[in-house]
């Protein structure tokens, strides 16, 4: 695939397609290069797939032609545009495409534009962003928060627009997660299930609750903040849960695991056992990316199941 400046015919095709999508009139001039405006066309084997345009450093249009929609080309095009010299630093209010841009890390700002926050070192935030980007082409993903804790990851998953199953072995975590979901406006029990359960039984639970296969799974190991530190995930049960989650993943799905350790004790044992499990996965089926920070910082890992 290659990114090109569209010719007159391509500009007309992009304008006509965009007009049909939004119910307006075609404006080929908007898809033609001009002072202060950058326009790109995405081609594959000589066929026009879509295009993007930016004015004054703001992305004002991104469109994929119907035969190519739903296949990941929108995400590919946006990434390619953001790698260009002088790339747009913001997105105009995306309207119906808000979910697409949100899943790729963009968020609305006080000036009305959408921007991606600066890179962060926080492992939990990195895991959320990585999963959102991995699932950007799934408008209603089926997700599991296998260690819901205080519910932050559960609310994040609910914001991706699909269904969420959250579980934790501690009653306090279940109560906190339910309260946080309700406060965030995610109270429909048919879409957001929170249950008290050990993640070691994830395979049976996901099947029973109708969450298999899953598009996304999140693990945040260790203990519940503010609770008894004697109750925490352990190496054996965590490896069992991860093995089940990896088998639950649909092709193209993704899993994140955030690992903690002071460098000794049960958490270090768990961290090393999980790392060995994930880095030893079959690379013909999975890709694995870790994001190490400073020593002692939470270590997030992203696992993606490759498409069939």
XYZ file of C-alpha atoms in Angstrom:
308
model
C 0.000 0.000 0.000
C 1.135 3.551 -0.600
C 0.132 7.073 0.330
C -0.134 9.503 -2.598
C -1.451 12.932 -3.482
C -4.828 12.197 -5.131
C -5.343 13.060 -8.779
C -8.514 14.770 -10.018
C -10.417 11.516 -10.528
C -9.510 10.233 -7.058
C -10.540 13.549 -5.483
C -13.931 13.249 -7.168
C -14.379 9.655 -5.960
C -13.491 10.579 -2.382
C -15.795 13.599 -2.445
C -18.707 11.582 -3.831
C -18.257 8.803 -1.282
C -17.994 11.209 1.634
C -21.100 13.074 0.429
C -23.114 9.858 0.340
C -21.912 8.934 3.809
C -22.889 12.246 5.442
C -25.853 13.110 3.212
C -24.363 16.268 1.690
C -23.210 17.457 -1.695
C -19.962 16.274 -3.256
C -17.154 18.828 -3.124
C -14.113 17.559 -5.071
C -12.266 20.814 -4.321
C -12.133 19.824 -0.639
C -10.135 16.746 -1.651
C -7.631 18.650 -3.793
C -4.318 20.008 -2.547
C -4.282 23.734 -1.855
C -2.236 26.218 0.186
C -2.657 25.292 3.825
C -4.322 21.980 2.967
C -2.706 18.542 2.763
C -4.513 15.674 1.051
C -3.571 11.998 0.893
C -4.938 9.040 -1.063
C -4.355 5.448 0.031
C -3.816 2.968 -2.799
C -3.433 -0.804 -2.824
C -2.348 -2.520 -6.039
C -3.498 0.508 -8.008
C -6.959 0.611 -6.409
C -8.110 3.627 -4.419
C -8.989 2.590 -0.859
C -9.611 5.925 0.822
C -8.159 9.286 1.685
C -7.519 11.879 4.365
C -7.191 15.650 4.409
C -5.925 18.234 6.868
C -6.091 22.006 7.010
C -3.898 24.197 9.201
C -2.617 21.155 11.060
C -6.077 19.736 11.809
C -7.393 16.508 10.291
C -10.731 17.472 8.734
C -11.574 14.325 6.823
C -10.780 10.616 6.718
C -12.812 8.365 4.443
C -12.576 4.721 3.347
C -14.496 3.642 0.253
C -17.305 1.129 1.023
C -15.669 -2.014 -0.454
C -12.733 -1.539 1.918
C -14.546 -0.530 5.111
C -14.375 -2.694 8.234
C -11.038 -4.242 7.263
C -8.592 -2.110 9.241
C -7.728 0.341 6.455
C -9.062 3.350 8.376
C -6.646 2.670 11.212
C -3.817 2.003 8.735
C -4.521 5.266 6.894
C -4.623 7.336 10.074
C -1.342 5.870 11.287
C 0.280 6.522 7.903
C -0.905 10.142 7.914
C 0.391 10.687 11.456
C 3.837 9.544 10.305
C 4.014 12.205 7.592
C 6.248 15.275 8.023
C 4.173 18.097 9.452
C 1.358 15.654 10.217
C -1.896 16.975 11.720
C -1.694 17.414 15.466
C -5.452 17.375 16.080
C -8.744 16.114 14.689
C -11.808 18.234 14.007
C -14.901 17.129 15.973
C -15.355 13.610 14.510
C -19.143 13.260 14.932
C -20.244 9.711 14.124
C -16.582 8.612 13.975
C -15.946 9.633 17.604
C -15.699 6.000 18.717
C -13.058 5.233 16.090
C -10.832 8.129 17.174
C -11.431 7.507 20.876
C -10.283 3.903 20.495
C -7.084 5.180 18.889
C -6.316 7.362 21.905
C -7.829 10.696 20.847
C -9.900 12.672 23.336
C -11.899 15.920 23.124
C -10.129 19.056 24.328
C -11.519 22.389 25.625
C -10.950 24.056 22.226
C -13.326 21.577 20.554
C -10.581 19.617 18.779
C -9.540 16.035 19.550
C -5.934 15.204 20.379
C -3.853 12.290 21.567
C -2.303 12.883 24.988
C 1.464 12.785 25.240
C 3.033 9.346 25.759
C 2.880 8.167 29.359
C 4.994 5.922 31.534
C 2.033 4.673 33.593
C 1.632 0.960 32.892
C -2.133 0.865 33.395
C -2.748 3.782 31.028
C -0.389 2.255 28.461
C -2.318 -1.021 28.638
C -5.634 0.767 28.111
C -4.343 2.715 25.134
C -2.742 -0.360 23.607
C -5.950 -2.370 23.903
C -8.098 0.474 22.548
C -5.859 0.773 19.501
C -5.845 -2.989 18.959
C -9.659 -3.057 18.994
C -10.188 0.178 17.062
C -11.886 -1.592 14.152
C -14.364 -3.445 16.365
C -17.359 -1.144 16.985
C -18.888 -3.332 19.722
C -16.152 -5.536 21.178
C -16.849 -8.356 23.641
C -14.488 -7.739 26.553
C -13.504 -9.275 29.884
C -11.919 -7.574 32.885
C -10.472 -10.625 34.602
C -9.254 -8.732 37.703
C -11.679 -5.835 38.060
C -10.396 -4.419 41.371
C -11.885 -0.938 41.817
C -13.464 -0.974 38.362
C -11.283 1.461 36.430
C -10.474 -0.987 33.622
C -14.095 -2.166 33.566
C -15.362 1.359 32.929
C -12.678 1.812 30.275
C -13.823 -1.379 28.516
C -17.465 -0.309 28.712
C -16.456 2.907 26.952
C -15.336 0.893 23.926
C -19.001 0.377 23.079
C -19.562 -3.353 23.472
C -20.339 -5.837 26.257
C -18.190 -6.363 29.349
C -17.805 -9.198 31.843
C -15.917 -8.197 35.001
C -14.856 -10.530 37.791
C -12.894 -10.471 41.008
C -12.494 -12.845 43.917
C -13.136 -10.111 46.518
C -16.680 -8.913 47.324
C -15.396 -5.374 47.912
C -14.025 -5.276 44.370
C -17.329 -6.445 42.895
C -19.235 -3.785 44.840
C -16.773 -1.043 43.882
C -16.888 -2.005 40.205
C -20.686 -2.068 40.095
C -20.818 1.349 41.736
C -18.258 2.806 39.344
C -20.096 1.426 36.299
C -23.403 2.877 37.504
C -21.812 6.268 38.198
C -20.351 6.272 34.677
C -23.729 5.487 33.115
C -23.108 1.811 32.353
C -25.884 0.196 34.363
C -27.468 -2.207 31.855
C -26.921 -5.705 33.380
C -27.481 -7.306 29.979
C -24.350 -5.552 28.667
C -22.224 -5.129 31.803
C -21.907 -8.190 34.059
C -19.942 -8.058 37.321
C -19.523 -11.317 39.241
C -17.539 -12.560 42.217
C -15.293 -15.326 40.916
C -11.708 -16.548 40.874
C -10.043 -15.766 37.557
C -8.667 -19.306 37.539
C -12.182 -20.383 36.505
C -12.351 -17.864 33.666
C -12.934 -20.395 30.881
C -16.113 -21.844 32.403
C -17.379 -18.459 33.524
C -16.950 -16.781 30.130
C -18.707 -19.634 28.405
C -21.576 -19.644 30.913
C -22.079 -15.870 30.708
C -21.886 -15.731 26.902
C -18.536 -13.947 26.620
C -16.705 -16.540 24.544
C -15.039 -15.816 22.237
C -13.790 -12.433 23.499
C -12.233 -9.580 21.549
C -10.383 -8.078 24.494
C -9.244 -9.263 27.925
C -7.508 -7.252 30.652
C -5.555 -8.451 33.684
C -4.230 -6.173 36.415
C -2.398 -8.478 38.797
C -1.459 -8.009 42.446
C -3.838 -6.939 45.190
C -6.889 -4.703 45.479
C -5.745 -1.162 46.368
C -6.810 -0.280 49.895
C -7.666 -3.887 50.794
C -5.912 -6.790 52.507
C -2.564 -7.305 50.774
C -2.656 -10.927 51.879
C -5.348 -11.497 49.250
C -3.637 -11.193 45.886
C -3.227 -13.037 42.615
C -0.665 -15.852 42.585
C 1.527 -17.374 39.895
C -0.294 -20.678 39.439
C -3.851 -19.323 39.253
C -2.741 -16.382 37.118
C -1.075 -18.647 34.575
C -4.215 -20.802 34.486
C -6.389 -17.734 33.905
C -4.092 -16.370 31.215
C -4.044 -19.696 29.380
C -7.855 -19.724 29.383
C -8.046 -16.097 28.244
C -5.661 -16.691 25.363
C -7.835 -19.550 24.128
C -10.933 -17.359 24.511
C -9.490 -14.628 22.292
C -11.090 -14.299 18.880
C -8.727 -13.946 15.894
C -7.604 -10.323 15.858
C -8.352 -9.993 19.572
C -5.982 -8.632 22.206
C -5.066 -9.177 25.848
C -3.203 -6.944 28.281
C -1.536 -7.910 31.540
C -0.103 -5.399 34.018
C 2.473 -6.963 36.346
C 3.757 -5.623 39.649
C 6.722 -6.561 41.772
C 8.964 -5.029 44.437
C 11.637 -7.466 43.231
C 10.970 -10.277 45.708
C 8.205 -12.420 47.195
C 4.968 -13.732 45.633
C 4.554 -10.800 43.240
C 8.024 -11.314 41.784
C 7.290 -15.030 41.414
C 4.029 -14.224 39.651
C 5.641 -11.619 37.407
C 8.412 -13.934 36.236
C 6.028 -16.876 35.736
C 3.626 -14.784 33.644
C 6.429 -13.236 31.596
C 7.814 -16.683 30.828
C 4.346 -17.858 29.806
C 3.653 -14.886 27.519
C 7.083 -14.621 25.910
C 6.956 -18.355 25.214
C 3.743 -18.174 23.184
C 3.627 -19.533 19.651
C 4.594 -16.569 17.465
C 2.649 -18.073 14.579
C -0.525 -17.395 16.621
C 0.349 -14.455 18.863
C 2.419 -11.276 18.937
C 3.743 -10.068 22.294
C 4.854 -6.526 23.222
C 6.090 -5.420 26.655
C 6.475 -1.788 27.716
C 9.090 -1.653 30.477
C 9.397 1.511 32.539
C 11.763 2.393 35.352
C 12.770 -0.378 37.779
C 9.906 -1.254 40.092
C 7.252 0.336 37.858
C 4.230 -1.704 36.725
C 5.060 -3.695 33.600
C 2.283 -3.828 30.973
C 2.282 -6.506 28.275
C 0.109 -6.583 25.151
C -0.683 -9.905 23.458
C -2.498 -9.937 20.138
C -3.965 -13.065 18.579
C -3.098 -13.017 14.927
C -5.908 -13.238 12.353
C -6.541 -16.692 10.912
